[in-house]
PDB file of C-alpha atoms in Angstrom:
ATOM      1  CA  UNK A   1      75.513  90.906  99.477  1.00 87.00           C
ATOM      2  CA  UNK A   2      77.604  88.554 101.607  1.00 95.00           C
ATOM      3  CA  UNK A   3      78.851  85.338 100.018  1.00 97.00           C
ATOM      4  CA  UNK A   4      77.525  83.422 103.066  1.00 97.00           C
ATOM      5  CA  UNK A   5      75.032  84.867 105.552  1.00 96.00           C
ATOM      6  CA  UNK A   6      75.984  85.023 109.225  1.00 97.00           C
ATOM      7  CA  UNK A   7      74.114  82.828 111.696  1.00 96.00           C
ATOM      8  CA  UNK A   8      72.344  84.098 114.798  1.00 96.00           C
ATOM      9  CA  UNK A   9      74.480  84.973 117.813  1.00 94.00           C
ATOM     10  CA  UNK A  10      72.965  82.096 119.813  1.00 94.00           C
ATOM     11  CA  UNK A  11      73.393  79.450 117.085  1.00 95.00           C
ATOM     12  CA  UNK A  12      76.202  77.645 118.905  1.00 95.00           C
ATOM     13  CA  UNK A  13      76.499  77.859 122.688  1.00 95.00           C
ATOM     14  CA  UNK A  14      80.289  77.354 122.801  1.00 95.00           C
ATOM     15  CA  UNK A  15      80.926  79.952 120.099  1.00 95.00           C
ATOM     16  CA  UNK A  16      78.487  82.338 121.744  1.00 94.00           C
ATOM     17  CA  UNK A  17      80.285  82.043 125.087  1.00 95.00           C
ATOM     18  CA  UNK A  18      83.709  82.679 123.540  1.00 94.00           C
ATOM     19  CA  UNK A  19      82.363  85.520 121.389  1.00 94.00           C
ATOM     20  CA  UNK A  20      81.537  87.570 124.494  1.00 93.00           C
ATOM     21  CA  UNK A  21      85.146  88.722 124.150  1.00 93.00           C
ATOM     22  CA  UNK A  22      83.992  90.981 121.304  1.00 96.00           C
ATOM     23  CA  UNK A  23      81.421  92.732 123.500  1.00 93.00           C
ATOM     24  CA  UNK A  24      84.361  94.380 125.262  1.00 91.00           C
ATOM     25  CA  UNK A  25      86.402  95.108 122.154  1.00 93.00           C
ATOM     26  CA  UNK A  26      83.606  96.239 119.828  1.00 97.00           C
ATOM     27  CA  UNK A  27      80.344  96.244 121.749  1.00 96.00           C
ATOM     28  CA  UNK A  28      78.920  93.496 119.509  1.00 97.00           C
ATOM     29  CA  UNK A  29      79.870  90.172 117.970  1.00 97.00           C
ATOM     30  CA  UNK A  30      81.187  90.725 114.423  1.00 98.00           C
ATOM     31  CA  UNK A  31      79.381  89.107 111.515  1.00 98.00           C
ATOM     32  CA  UNK A  32      82.676  87.549 110.435  1.00 98.00           C
ATOM     33  CA  UNK A  33      82.581  85.334 113.537  1.00 97.00           C
ATOM     34  CA  UNK A  34      78.881  84.637 113.069  1.00 97.00           C
ATOM     35  CA  UNK A  35      79.676  83.399 109.561  1.00 97.00           C
ATOM     36  CA  UNK A  36      82.645  81.317 110.731  1.00 98.00           C
ATOM     37  CA  UNK A  37      80.376  79.508 113.178  1.00 96.00           C
ATOM     38  CA  UNK A  38      78.917  77.531 110.278  1.00 97.00           C
ATOM     39  CA  UNK A  39      82.006  75.482 111.114  1.00 98.00           C
ATOM     40  CA  UNK A  40      82.169  75.944 114.903  1.00 97.00           C
ATOM     41  CA  UNK A  41      85.736  74.631 115.140  1.00 97.00           C
ATOM     42  CA  UNK A  42      86.907  77.472 112.873  1.00 98.00           C
ATOM     43  CA  UNK A  43      85.001  80.079 114.892  1.00 97.00           C
ATOM     44  CA  UNK A  44      86.326  78.754 118.206  1.00 97.00           C
ATOM     45  CA  UNK A  45      89.911  78.526 116.944  1.00 98.00           C
ATOM     46  CA  UNK A  46      89.705  82.046 115.520  1.00 98.00           C
ATOM     47  CA  UNK A  47      88.283  83.556 118.717  1.00 97.00           C
ATOM     48  CA  UNK A  48      90.948  81.831 120.823  1.00 97.00           C
ATOM     49  CA  UNK A  49      93.680  83.064 118.459  1.00 98.00           C
ATOM     50  CA  UNK A  50      92.213  86.577 118.583  1.00 97.00           C
ATOM     51  CA  UNK A  51      92.197  86.546 122.392  1.00 97.00           C
ATOM     52  CA  UNK A  52      95.798  85.264 122.493  1.00 98.00           C
ATOM     53  CA  UNK A  53      97.059  87.831 119.992  1.00 98.00           C
ATOM     54  CA  UNK A  54      95.288  90.726 121.700  1.00 98.00           C
ATOM     55  CA  UNK A  55      96.419  89.765 125.224  1.00 96.00           C
ATOM     56  CA  UNK A  56      98.831  92.325 126.626  1.00 93.00           C
ATOM     57  CA  UNK A  57     101.926  90.370 127.647  1.00 92.00           C
ATOM     58  CA  UNK A  58     104.521  93.127 127.172  1.00 91.00           C
ATOM     59  CA  UNK A  59     104.376  96.862 126.673  1.00 96.00           C
ATOM     60  CA  UNK A  60     102.371  96.838 123.422  1.00 98.00           C
ATOM     61  CA  UNK A  61      99.071  98.366 124.536  1.00 98.00           C
ATOM     62  CA  UNK A  62      95.575  97.341 123.479  1.00 98.00           C
ATOM     63  CA  UNK A  63      95.165 100.669 121.668  1.00 98.00           C
ATOM     64  CA  UNK A  64      98.476 100.228 119.824  1.00 98.00           C
ATOM     65  CA  UNK A  65      97.481  96.736 118.714  1.00 98.00           C
ATOM     66  CA  UNK A  66      94.230  98.046 117.274  1.00 98.00           C
ATOM     67  CA  UNK A  67      96.067 100.861 115.446  1.00 98.00           C
ATOM     68  CA  UNK A  68      98.467  98.281 113.997  1.00 98.00           C
ATOM     69  CA  UNK A  69      95.417  96.250 112.916  1.00 98.00           C
ATOM     70  CA  UNK A  70      93.926  99.382 111.364  1.00 98.00           C
ATOM     71  CA  UNK A  71      97.080 100.207 109.388  1.00 98.00           C
ATOM     72  CA  UNK A  72      97.318  96.593 108.210  1.00 98.00           C
ATOM     73  CA  UNK A  73      93.667  96.543 107.126  1.00 98.00           C
ATOM     74  CA  UNK A  74      93.778  99.923 105.400  1.00 97.00           C
ATOM     75  CA  UNK A  75      96.949  98.903 103.583  1.00 97.00           C
ATOM     76  CA  UNK A  76      95.231  95.796 102.200  1.00 97.00           C
ATOM     77  CA  UNK A  77      91.985  97.658 101.492  1.00 97.00           C
ATOM     78  CA  UNK A  78      89.637  95.806 103.845  1.00 98.00           C
ATOM     79  CA  UNK A  79      86.969  98.394 104.653  1.00 98.00           C
ATOM     80  CA  UNK A  80      85.233  96.018 107.062  1.00 98.00           C
ATOM     81  CA  UNK A  81      88.338  95.595 109.217  1.00 98.00           C
ATOM     82  CA  UNK A  82      89.254  99.277 108.989  1.00 98.00           C
ATOM     83  CA  UNK A  83      85.970 100.224 110.654  1.00 98.00           C
ATOM     84  CA  UNK A  84      86.291  97.518 113.315  1.00 98.00           C
ATOM     85  CA  UNK A  85      89.888  98.307 114.244  1.00 98.00           C
ATOM     86  CA  UNK A  86      89.392 102.072 114.438  1.00 98.00           C
ATOM     87  CA  UNK A  87      86.338 101.498 116.659  1.00 98.00           C
ATOM     88  CA  UNK A  88      88.319  99.141 118.894  1.00 98.00           C
ATOM     89  CA  UNK A  89      91.251 101.604 119.056  1.00 98.00           C
ATOM     90  CA  UNK A  90      88.831 104.269 120.260  1.00 98.00           C
ATOM     91  CA  UNK A  91      87.302 101.906 122.825  1.00 97.00           C
ATOM     92  CA  UNK A  92      90.818 101.179 124.145  1.00 97.00           C
ATOM     93  CA  UNK A  93      91.699 104.831 124.687  1.00 97.00           C
ATOM     94  CA  UNK A  94      92.650 106.179 121.266  1.00 97.00           C
ATOM     95  CA  UNK A  95      92.164 109.936 121.321  1.00 97.00           C
ATOM     96  CA  UNK A  96      90.476 111.832 118.506  1.00 94.00           C
ATOM     97  CA  UNK A  97      93.862 113.298 117.567  1.00 95.00           C
ATOM     98  CA  UNK A  98      95.648 109.947 117.424  1.00 97.00           C
ATOM     99  CA  UNK A  99      92.847 108.311 115.443  1.00 96.00           C
ATOM    100  CA  UNK A 100      92.440 111.194 112.998  1.00 93.00           C
ATOM    101  CA  UNK A 101      96.158 111.578 112.331  1.00 93.00           C
ATOM    102  CA  UNK A 102      97.257 107.967 112.019  1.00 95.00           C
ATOM    103  CA  UNK A 103      98.316 108.413 108.376  1.00 94.00           C
ATOM    104  CA  UNK A 104     100.611 111.303 109.278  1.00 96.00           C
ATOM    105  CA  UNK A 105     102.335 109.199 111.953  1.00 97.00           C
ATOM    106  CA  UNK A 106     105.773 109.715 110.395  1.00 97.00           C
ATOM    107  CA  UNK A 107     105.682 113.480 111.020  1.00 97.00           C
ATOM    108  CA  UNK A 108     103.455 113.528 114.090  1.00 96.00           C
ATOM    109  CA  UNK A 109     104.536 113.941 117.701  1.00 96.00           C
ATOM    110  CA  UNK A 110     101.373 112.081 118.771  1.00 96.00           C
ATOM    111  CA  UNK A 111     103.177 108.754 118.268  1.00 98.00           C
ATOM    112  CA  UNK A 112     106.378 107.540 119.902  1.00 98.00           C
ATOM    113  CA  UNK A 113     109.426 106.417 117.938  1.00 98.00           C
ATOM    114  CA  UNK A 114     108.553 102.837 118.919  1.00 98.00           C
ATOM    115  CA  UNK A 115     105.019 103.199 117.574  1.00 98.00           C
ATOM    116  CA  UNK A 116     106.351 104.637 114.334  1.00 98.00           C
ATOM    117  CA  UNK A 117     108.673 101.639 113.946  1.00 98.00           C
ATOM    118  CA  UNK A 118     105.736  99.269 114.597  1.00 98.00           C
ATOM    119  CA  UNK A 119     103.543 101.114 112.079  1.00 98.00           C
ATOM    120  CA  UNK A 120     106.273 100.971 109.399  1.00 98.00           C
ATOM    121  CA  UNK A 121     106.615  97.261 110.122  1.00 98.00           C
ATOM    122  CA  UNK A 122     102.821  96.828 109.763  1.00 98.00           C
ATOM    123  CA  UNK A 123     102.845  98.548 106.380  1.00 98.00           C
ATOM    124  CA  UNK A 124     105.792  96.497 105.127  1.00 98.00           C
ATOM    125  CA  UNK A 125     104.542  93.174 106.506  1.00 98.00           C
ATOM    126  CA  UNK A 126     101.046  93.625 105.060  1.00 98.00           C
ATOM    127  CA  UNK A 127     102.307  94.565 101.605  1.00 97.00           C
ATOM    128  CA  UNK A 128     102.360  92.138  98.697  1.00 96.00           C
ATOM    129  CA  UNK A 129     105.096  91.307  98.077  1.00 97.00           C
ATOM    130  CA  UNK A 130     106.276  91.537 101.662  1.00 98.00           C
ATOM    131  CA  UNK A 131     108.491  94.612 102.145  1.00 98.00           C
ATOM    132  CA  UNK A 132     110.099  93.894 105.531  1.00 98.00           C
ATOM    133  CA  UNK A 133     113.807  94.598 105.135  1.00 98.00           C
ATOM    134  CA  UNK A 134     116.879  94.991 107.342  1.00 98.00           C
ATOM    135  CA  UNK A 135     116.202  98.693 107.986  1.00 98.00           C
ATOM    136  CA  UNK A 136     112.656  98.034 109.190  1.00 98.00           C
ATOM    137  CA  UNK A 137     113.855  95.105 111.327  1.00 98.00           C
ATOM    138  CA  UNK A 138     116.669  97.160 112.868  1.00 98.00           C
ATOM    139  CA  UNK A 139     114.301 100.017 113.743  1.00 98.00           C
ATOM    140  CA  UNK A 140     111.784  97.607 115.255  1.00 98.00           C
ATOM    141  CA  UNK A 141     114.452  95.999 117.473  1.00 98.00           C
ATOM    142  CA  UNK A 142     115.465  99.420 118.842  1.00 98.00           C
ATOM    143  CA  UNK A 143     112.133  99.752 120.657  1.00 98.00           C
ATOM    144  CA  UNK A 144     110.584  96.314 121.101  1.00 98.00           C
ATOM    145  CA  UNK A 145     111.856  93.056 122.558  1.00 97.00           C
ATOM    146  CA  UNK A 146     111.414  89.718 120.783  1.00 98.00           C
ATOM    147  CA  UNK A 147     108.175  88.889 122.616  1.00 97.00           C
ATOM    148  CA  UNK A 148     106.667  92.262 121.730  1.00 98.00           C
ATOM    149  CA  UNK A 149     107.691  91.825 118.101  1.00 98.00           C
ATOM    150  CA  UNK A 150     105.888  88.465 118.120  1.00 98.00           C
ATOM    151  CA  UNK A 151     102.790  90.243 119.500  1.00 98.00           C
ATOM    152  CA  UNK A 152     102.985  92.960 116.823  1.00 98.00           C
ATOM    153  CA  UNK A 153     103.414  90.447 114.003  1.00 98.00           C
ATOM    154  CA  UNK A 154     100.621  88.373 115.549  1.00 98.00           C
ATOM    155  CA  UNK A 155      98.280  91.365 115.088  1.00 98.00           C
ATOM    156  CA  UNK A 156      99.432  91.944 111.513  1.00 98.00           C
ATOM    157  CA  UNK A 157      98.985  88.252 110.688  1.00 98.00           C
ATOM    158  CA  UNK A 158      95.597  88.009 112.417  1.00 98.00           C
ATOM    159  CA  UNK A 159      94.331  90.881 110.302  1.00 98.00           C
ATOM    160  CA  UNK A 160      95.869  89.357 107.188  1.00 98.00           C
ATOM    161  CA  UNK A 161      93.505  86.433 107.795  1.00 98.00           C
ATOM    162  CA  UNK A 162      90.565  88.702 108.582  1.00 98.00           C
ATOM    163  CA  UNK A 163      91.206  90.997 105.615  1.00 98.00           C
ATOM    164  CA  UNK A 164      91.034  88.074 103.235  1.00 98.00           C
ATOM    165  CA  UNK A 165      88.063  86.519 105.017  1.00 98.00           C
ATOM    166  CA  UNK A 166      85.946  89.661 105.083  1.00 98.00           C
ATOM    167  CA  UNK A 167      86.813  91.001 101.646  1.00 97.00           C
ATOM    168  CA  UNK A 168      86.266  87.631  99.972  1.00 98.00           C
ATOM    169  CA  UNK A 169      83.116  86.983 101.999  1.00 98.00           C
ATOM    170  CA  UNK A 170      81.782  90.524 101.502  1.00 98.00           C
ATOM    171  CA  UNK A 171      80.826  90.330 105.174  1.00 98.00           C
ATOM    172  CA  UNK A 172      77.852  92.538 106.018  1.00 97.00           C
ATOM    173  CA  UNK A 173      79.041  95.413 108.184  1.00 98.00           C
ATOM    174  CA  UNK A 174      77.218  95.922 111.484  1.00 98.00           C
ATOM    175  CA  UNK A 175      75.617  99.279 112.333  1.00 97.00           C
ATOM    176  CA  UNK A 176      78.187  99.963 115.080  1.00 97.00           C
ATOM    177  CA  UNK A 177      81.062  99.492 112.648  1.00 98.00           C
ATOM    178  CA  UNK A 178      79.391 101.610 109.951  1.00 98.00           C
ATOM    179  CA  UNK A 179      78.887 104.371 112.498  1.00 97.00           C
ATOM    180  CA  UNK A 180      82.539 104.172 113.570  1.00 97.00           C
ATOM    181  CA  UNK A 181      83.751 104.311 109.981  1.00 96.00           C
ATOM    182  CA  UNK A 182      81.588 107.311 109.155  1.00 96.00           C
ATOM    183  CA  UNK A 183      82.492 109.088 112.371  1.00 96.00           C
ATOM    184  CA  UNK A 184      86.183 108.259 112.777  1.00 95.00           C
ATOM    185  CA  UNK A 185      87.345 107.832 109.173  1.00 95.00           C
ATOM    186  CA  UNK A 186      85.483 110.714 107.532  1.00 91.00           C
ATOM    187  CA  UNK A 187      88.767 112.431 106.581  1.00 89.00           C
ATOM    188  CA  UNK A 188      90.066 109.315 104.785  1.00 91.00           C
ATOM    189  CA  UNK A 189      88.987 107.481 101.641  1.00 92.00           C
ATOM    190  CA  UNK A 190      86.987 104.970 103.728  1.00 96.00           C
ATOM    191  CA  UNK A 191      83.625 103.788 102.433  1.00 96.00           C
ATOM    192  CA  UNK A 192      81.442 100.869 103.402  1.00 96.00           C
ATOM    193  CA  UNK A 193      82.115  99.377  99.989  1.00 95.00           C
ATOM    194  CA  UNK A 194      80.857  95.839  99.374  1.00 95.00           C
ATOM    195  CA  UNK A 195      80.018  95.250 103.052  1.00 97.00           C
ATOM    196  CA  UNK A 196      76.275  96.000 102.828  1.00 94.00           C
TER     197      UNK A 196
END
């Protein structure tokens, strides 16, 4: 059971208007946002940050950002965010092969050298304690410019916030996210866990 129940999607007009962003990315407004709207300023700030982080300013694609979010969330153990990010990666063009083989990215030819560097960075940056070192930084700089690195770390950091929010809150997982987890993560250790 969630620590705090989400409010209705039409509870706050300003939040509701901003939250339409998630209809494109997920097909529904996540319960995490509907819970945040108990303090509308938090919900609005979060949605605006999410939109800014997920904007494509360089060559980091929308699909790549969602895969980075997935790796970050899986590394921290947030089942809620794993399901949401894998669903969003699919909605932004992730193929069955890329989605199913994300954990073999090091050996796979389905991911570019730049993606592999970004994924290693995501794993290191989302670890506790932080494991970003000179080797990871050097590899990252081979493929991404400073602005793109800011975008990549923005995704990792955004999901750091969400991972803690949703795992601590025990946010109830929406049917669309449950379906995505069961369908797209069936070969992994993913379960719905506490998000019922």
